[in-house]
PDB file of C-alpha atoms in Angstrom:
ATOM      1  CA  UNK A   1      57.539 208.780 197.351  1.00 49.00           C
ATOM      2  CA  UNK A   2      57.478 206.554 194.263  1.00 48.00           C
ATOM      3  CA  UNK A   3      56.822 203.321 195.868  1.00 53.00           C
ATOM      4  CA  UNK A   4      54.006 204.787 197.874  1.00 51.00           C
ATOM      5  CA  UNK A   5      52.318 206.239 194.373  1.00 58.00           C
ATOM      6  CA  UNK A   6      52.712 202.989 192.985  1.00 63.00           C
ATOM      7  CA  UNK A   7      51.204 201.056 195.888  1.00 65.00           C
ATOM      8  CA  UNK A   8      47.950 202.719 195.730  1.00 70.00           C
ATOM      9  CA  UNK A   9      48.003 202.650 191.678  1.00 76.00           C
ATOM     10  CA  UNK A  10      48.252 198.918 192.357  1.00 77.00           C
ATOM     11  CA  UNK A  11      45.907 199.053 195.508  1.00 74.00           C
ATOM     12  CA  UNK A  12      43.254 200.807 193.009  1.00 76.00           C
ATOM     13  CA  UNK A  13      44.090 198.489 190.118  1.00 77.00           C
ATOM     14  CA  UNK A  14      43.315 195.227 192.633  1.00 78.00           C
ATOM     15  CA  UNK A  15      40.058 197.199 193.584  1.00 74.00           C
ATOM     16  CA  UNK A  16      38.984 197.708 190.035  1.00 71.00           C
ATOM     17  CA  UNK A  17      39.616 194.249 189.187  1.00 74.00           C
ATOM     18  CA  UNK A  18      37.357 193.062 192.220  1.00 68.00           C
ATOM     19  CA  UNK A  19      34.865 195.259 191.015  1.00 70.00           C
ATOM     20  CA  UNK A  20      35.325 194.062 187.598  1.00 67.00           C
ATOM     21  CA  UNK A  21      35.080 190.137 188.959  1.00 67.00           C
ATOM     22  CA  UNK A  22      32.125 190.578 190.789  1.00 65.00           C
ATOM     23  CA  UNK A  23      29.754 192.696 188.819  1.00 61.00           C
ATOM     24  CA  UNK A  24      28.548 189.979 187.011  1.00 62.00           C
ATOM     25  CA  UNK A  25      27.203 188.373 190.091  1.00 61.00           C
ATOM     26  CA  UNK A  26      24.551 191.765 189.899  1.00 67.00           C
ATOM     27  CA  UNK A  27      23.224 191.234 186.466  1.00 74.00           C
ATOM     28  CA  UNK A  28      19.667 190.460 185.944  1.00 77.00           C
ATOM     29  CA  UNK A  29      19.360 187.975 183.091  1.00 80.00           C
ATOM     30  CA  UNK A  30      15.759 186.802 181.221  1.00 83.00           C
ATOM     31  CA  UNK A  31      15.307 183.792 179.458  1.00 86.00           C
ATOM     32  CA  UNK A  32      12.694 182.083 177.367  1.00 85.00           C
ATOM     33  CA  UNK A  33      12.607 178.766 176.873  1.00 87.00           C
ATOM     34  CA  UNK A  34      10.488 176.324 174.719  1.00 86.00           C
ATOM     35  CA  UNK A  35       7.537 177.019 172.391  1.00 86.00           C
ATOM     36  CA  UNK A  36       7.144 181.033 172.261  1.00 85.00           C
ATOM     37  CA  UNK A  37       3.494 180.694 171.968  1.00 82.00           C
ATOM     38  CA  UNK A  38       1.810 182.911 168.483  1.00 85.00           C
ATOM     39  CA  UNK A  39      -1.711 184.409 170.094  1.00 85.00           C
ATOM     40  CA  UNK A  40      -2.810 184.395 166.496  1.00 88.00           C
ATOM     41  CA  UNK A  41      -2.311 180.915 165.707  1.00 88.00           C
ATOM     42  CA  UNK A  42      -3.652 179.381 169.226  1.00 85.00           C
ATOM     43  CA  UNK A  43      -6.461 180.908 168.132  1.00 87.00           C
ATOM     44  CA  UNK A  44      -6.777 179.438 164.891  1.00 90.00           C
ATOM     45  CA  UNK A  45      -7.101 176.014 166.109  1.00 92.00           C
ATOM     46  CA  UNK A  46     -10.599 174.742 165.862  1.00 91.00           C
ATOM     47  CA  UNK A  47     -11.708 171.487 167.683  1.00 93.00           C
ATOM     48  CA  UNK A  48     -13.735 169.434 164.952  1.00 90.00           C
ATOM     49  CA  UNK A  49     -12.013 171.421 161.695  1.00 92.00           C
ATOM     50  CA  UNK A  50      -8.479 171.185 162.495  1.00 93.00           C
ATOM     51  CA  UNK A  51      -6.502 167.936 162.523  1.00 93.00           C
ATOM     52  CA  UNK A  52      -2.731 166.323 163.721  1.00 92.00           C
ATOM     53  CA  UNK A  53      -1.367 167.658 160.237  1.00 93.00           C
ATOM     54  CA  UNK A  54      -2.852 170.996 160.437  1.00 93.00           C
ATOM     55  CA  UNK A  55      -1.932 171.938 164.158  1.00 93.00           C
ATOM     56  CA  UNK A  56       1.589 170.557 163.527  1.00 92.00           C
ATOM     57  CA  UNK A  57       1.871 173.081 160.394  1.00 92.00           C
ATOM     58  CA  UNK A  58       0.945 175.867 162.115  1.00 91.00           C
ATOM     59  CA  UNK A  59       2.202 175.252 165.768  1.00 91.00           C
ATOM     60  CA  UNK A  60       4.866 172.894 164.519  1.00 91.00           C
ATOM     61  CA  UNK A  61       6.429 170.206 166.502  1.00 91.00           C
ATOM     62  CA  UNK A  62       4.925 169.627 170.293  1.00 92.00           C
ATOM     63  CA  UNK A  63       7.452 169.827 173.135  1.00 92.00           C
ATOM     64  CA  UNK A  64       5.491 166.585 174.787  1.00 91.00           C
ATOM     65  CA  UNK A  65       3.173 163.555 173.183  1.00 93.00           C
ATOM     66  CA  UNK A  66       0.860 162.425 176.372  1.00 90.00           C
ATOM     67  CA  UNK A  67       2.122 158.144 176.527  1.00 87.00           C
ATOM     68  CA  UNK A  68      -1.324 157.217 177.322  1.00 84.00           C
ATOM     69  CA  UNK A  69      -4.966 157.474 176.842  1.00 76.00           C
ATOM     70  CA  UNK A  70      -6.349 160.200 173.789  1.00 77.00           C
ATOM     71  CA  UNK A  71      -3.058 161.487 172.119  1.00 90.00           C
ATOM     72  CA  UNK A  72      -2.530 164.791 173.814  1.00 94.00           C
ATOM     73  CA  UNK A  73      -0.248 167.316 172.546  1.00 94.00           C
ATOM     74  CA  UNK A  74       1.290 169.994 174.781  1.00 94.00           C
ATOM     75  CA  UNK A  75       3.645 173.250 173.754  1.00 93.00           C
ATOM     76  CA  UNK A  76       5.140 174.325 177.374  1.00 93.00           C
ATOM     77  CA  UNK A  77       6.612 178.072 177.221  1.00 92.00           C
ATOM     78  CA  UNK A  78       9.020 179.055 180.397  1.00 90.00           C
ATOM     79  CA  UNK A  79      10.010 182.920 181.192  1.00 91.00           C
ATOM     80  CA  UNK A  80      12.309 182.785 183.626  1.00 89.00           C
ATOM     81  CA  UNK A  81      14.758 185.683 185.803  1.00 89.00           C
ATOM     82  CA  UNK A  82      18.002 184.816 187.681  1.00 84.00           C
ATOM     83  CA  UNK A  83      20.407 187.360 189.470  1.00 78.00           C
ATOM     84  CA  UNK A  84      23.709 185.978 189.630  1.00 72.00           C
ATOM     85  CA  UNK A  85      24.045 182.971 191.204  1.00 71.00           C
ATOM     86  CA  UNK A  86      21.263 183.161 192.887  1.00 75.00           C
ATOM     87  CA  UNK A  87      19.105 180.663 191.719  1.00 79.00           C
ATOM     88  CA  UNK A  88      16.460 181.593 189.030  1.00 82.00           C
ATOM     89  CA  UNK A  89      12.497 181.622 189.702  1.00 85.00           C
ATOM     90  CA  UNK A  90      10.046 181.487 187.003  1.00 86.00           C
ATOM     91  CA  UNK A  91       8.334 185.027 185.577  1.00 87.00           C
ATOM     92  CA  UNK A  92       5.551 183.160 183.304  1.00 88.00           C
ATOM     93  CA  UNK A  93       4.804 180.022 182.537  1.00 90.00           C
ATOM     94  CA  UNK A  94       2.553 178.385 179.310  1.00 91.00           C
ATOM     95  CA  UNK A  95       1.697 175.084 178.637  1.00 92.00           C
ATOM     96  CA  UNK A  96      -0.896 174.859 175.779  1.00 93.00           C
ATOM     97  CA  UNK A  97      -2.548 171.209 175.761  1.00 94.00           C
ATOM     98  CA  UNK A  98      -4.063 169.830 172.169  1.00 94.00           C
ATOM     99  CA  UNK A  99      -6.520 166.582 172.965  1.00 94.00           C
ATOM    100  CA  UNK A 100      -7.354 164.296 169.573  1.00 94.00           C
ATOM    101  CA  UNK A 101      -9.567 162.170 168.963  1.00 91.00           C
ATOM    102  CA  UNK A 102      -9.330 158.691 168.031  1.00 88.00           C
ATOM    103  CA  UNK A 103      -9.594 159.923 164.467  1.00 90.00           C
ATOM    104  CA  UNK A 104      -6.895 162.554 164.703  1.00 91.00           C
ATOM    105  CA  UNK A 105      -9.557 165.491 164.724  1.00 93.00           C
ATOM    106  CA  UNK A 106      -9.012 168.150 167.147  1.00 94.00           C
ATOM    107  CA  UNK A 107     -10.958 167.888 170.288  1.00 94.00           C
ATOM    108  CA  UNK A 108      -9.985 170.180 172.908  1.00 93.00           C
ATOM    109  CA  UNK A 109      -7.487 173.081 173.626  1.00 93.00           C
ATOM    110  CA  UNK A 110      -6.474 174.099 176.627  1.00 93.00           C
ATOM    111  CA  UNK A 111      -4.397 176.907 178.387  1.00 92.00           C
ATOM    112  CA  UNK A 112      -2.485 176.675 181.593  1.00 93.00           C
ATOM    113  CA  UNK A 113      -0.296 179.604 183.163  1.00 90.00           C
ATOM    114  CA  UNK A 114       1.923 179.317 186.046  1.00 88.00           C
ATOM    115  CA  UNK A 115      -0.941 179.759 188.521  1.00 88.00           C
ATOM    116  CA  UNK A 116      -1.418 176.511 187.641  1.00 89.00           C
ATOM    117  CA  UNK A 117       1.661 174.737 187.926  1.00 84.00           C
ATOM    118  CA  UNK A 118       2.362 172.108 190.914  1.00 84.00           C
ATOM    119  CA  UNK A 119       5.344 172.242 192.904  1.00 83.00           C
ATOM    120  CA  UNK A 120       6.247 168.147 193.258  1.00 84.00           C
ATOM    121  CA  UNK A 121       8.544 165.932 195.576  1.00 86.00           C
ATOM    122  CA  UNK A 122       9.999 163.269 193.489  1.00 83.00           C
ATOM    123  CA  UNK A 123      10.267 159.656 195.261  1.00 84.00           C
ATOM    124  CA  UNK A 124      14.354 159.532 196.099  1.00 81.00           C
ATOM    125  CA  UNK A 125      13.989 155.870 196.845  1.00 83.00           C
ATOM    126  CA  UNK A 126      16.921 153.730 195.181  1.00 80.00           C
ATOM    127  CA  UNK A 127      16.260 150.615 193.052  1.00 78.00           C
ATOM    128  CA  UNK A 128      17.833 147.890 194.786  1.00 73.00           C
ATOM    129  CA  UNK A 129      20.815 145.701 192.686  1.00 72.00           C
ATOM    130  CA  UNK A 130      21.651 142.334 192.922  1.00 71.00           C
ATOM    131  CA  UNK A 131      25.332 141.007 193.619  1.00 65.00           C
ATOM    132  CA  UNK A 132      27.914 142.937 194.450  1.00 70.00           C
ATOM    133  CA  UNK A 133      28.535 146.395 193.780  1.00 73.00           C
ATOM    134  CA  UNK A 134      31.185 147.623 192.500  1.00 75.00           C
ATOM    135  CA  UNK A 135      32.943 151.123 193.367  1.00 77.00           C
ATOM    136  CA  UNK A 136      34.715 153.698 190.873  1.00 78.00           C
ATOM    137  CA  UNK A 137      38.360 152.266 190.767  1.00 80.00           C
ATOM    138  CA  UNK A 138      36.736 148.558 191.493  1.00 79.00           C
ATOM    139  CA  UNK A 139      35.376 149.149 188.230  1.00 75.00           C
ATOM    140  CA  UNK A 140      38.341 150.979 186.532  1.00 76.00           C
ATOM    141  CA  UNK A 141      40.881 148.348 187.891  1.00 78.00           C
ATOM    142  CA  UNK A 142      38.754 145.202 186.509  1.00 75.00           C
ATOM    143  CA  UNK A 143      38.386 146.177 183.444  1.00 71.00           C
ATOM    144  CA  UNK A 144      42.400 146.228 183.026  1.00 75.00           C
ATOM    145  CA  UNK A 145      43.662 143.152 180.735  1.00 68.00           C
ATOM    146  CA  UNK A 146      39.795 142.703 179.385  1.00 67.00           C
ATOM    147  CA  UNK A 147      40.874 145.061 176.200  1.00 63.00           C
ATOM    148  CA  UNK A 148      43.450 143.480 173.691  1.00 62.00           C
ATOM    149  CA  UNK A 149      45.214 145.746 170.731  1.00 64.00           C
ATOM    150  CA  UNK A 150      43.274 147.262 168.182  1.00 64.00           C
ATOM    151  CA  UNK A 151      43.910 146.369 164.337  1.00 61.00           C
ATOM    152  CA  UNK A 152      43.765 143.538 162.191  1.00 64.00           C
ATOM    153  CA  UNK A 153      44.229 140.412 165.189  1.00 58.00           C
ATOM    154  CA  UNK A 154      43.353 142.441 167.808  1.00 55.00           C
ATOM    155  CA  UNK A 155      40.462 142.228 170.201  1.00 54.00           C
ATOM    156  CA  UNK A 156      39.191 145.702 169.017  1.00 50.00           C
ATOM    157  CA  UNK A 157      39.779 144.981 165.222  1.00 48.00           C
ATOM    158  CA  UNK A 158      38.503 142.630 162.967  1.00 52.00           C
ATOM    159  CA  UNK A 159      37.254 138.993 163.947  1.00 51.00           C
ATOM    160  CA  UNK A 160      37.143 140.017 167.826  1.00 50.00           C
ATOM    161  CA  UNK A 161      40.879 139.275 168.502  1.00 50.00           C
ATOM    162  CA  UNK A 162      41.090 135.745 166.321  1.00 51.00           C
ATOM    163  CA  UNK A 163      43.640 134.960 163.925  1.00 50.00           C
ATOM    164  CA  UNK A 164      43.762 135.378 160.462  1.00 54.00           C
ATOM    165  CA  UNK A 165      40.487 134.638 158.635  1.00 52.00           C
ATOM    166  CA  UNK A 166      38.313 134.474 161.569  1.00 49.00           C
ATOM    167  CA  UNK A 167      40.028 131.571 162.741  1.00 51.00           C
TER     168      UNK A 167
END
């Protein structure tokens, strides 16, 4: 009678640990990421009165500088939900774009929301390489022999694996 008590404490124990293992896999977890965007101070921002120095002091540093054209400033804000492992989805989405002017005067501001937002198919194309290319352990087993002792003499040390003085 005592082994059949202890096989379904251990049977229960097993089921509790399961349980235990794969709760996780239920939670619901938020997250923000990037510039939590202040109402207040969006507001604040004046084309033609505020400037570069005065937007970064009160918005602070942008998460993007636009590479061409008018510098363009943007602060992008991401709510987003996952379940588990299943893979997450956004809730809310803010990206709030600062255009200058040539003399660092605020021109615009805009406001985007995940209405917005553009789903895009990046290009998957490979750049071709010249010559031959060389696999994991082709690389791996070449390189054996290239690297000499380390310390005064050595290839890793001091005068790149010459003698004494450089010489």
């Amino acid at each position: 009678m005592g082994s059949l008590k202890s096989k379904s404490s251990k049977g229960a124990l097993l089921g509790c640990m399961a349980i235990a293992l794969l709760l996780p896999a239920c939670t619901t977890s938020t997250q923000t990421r990037g510039y939590v965007v202040d109402e207040d101070l969006m507001k604040a921002i004046s084309p033609g009165v505020d400037n570069r120095n005065s937007v970064a002091d009160m918005l602070g540093t942008p998460s993007i500088v636009s590479a061409f054209g008018n510098e363009t400033w943007f602060y992008v804000s991401r709510d987003t939900v996952s379940r588990g492992f299943i893979e997450e989805r956004p809730l809310t989405q803010t990206v709030v774009e600062v255009q200058f002017d040539d003399g660092g005067a605020v021109q615009n501001v805009k406001r985007y929301g995940l209405a917005d937002a553009q789903e895009i198919d990046p290009v998957d194309n490979i750049t071709p390489i010249r010559g031959k290319t060389l696999g994991f352990f082709e690389q791996l087993l070449r390189g054996i022999g290239r690297v000499g002792p380390a310390g005064p003499g050595g290839a890793g040390g001091p005068g790149g694996g010459r003698g004494p003085g450089g010489r």
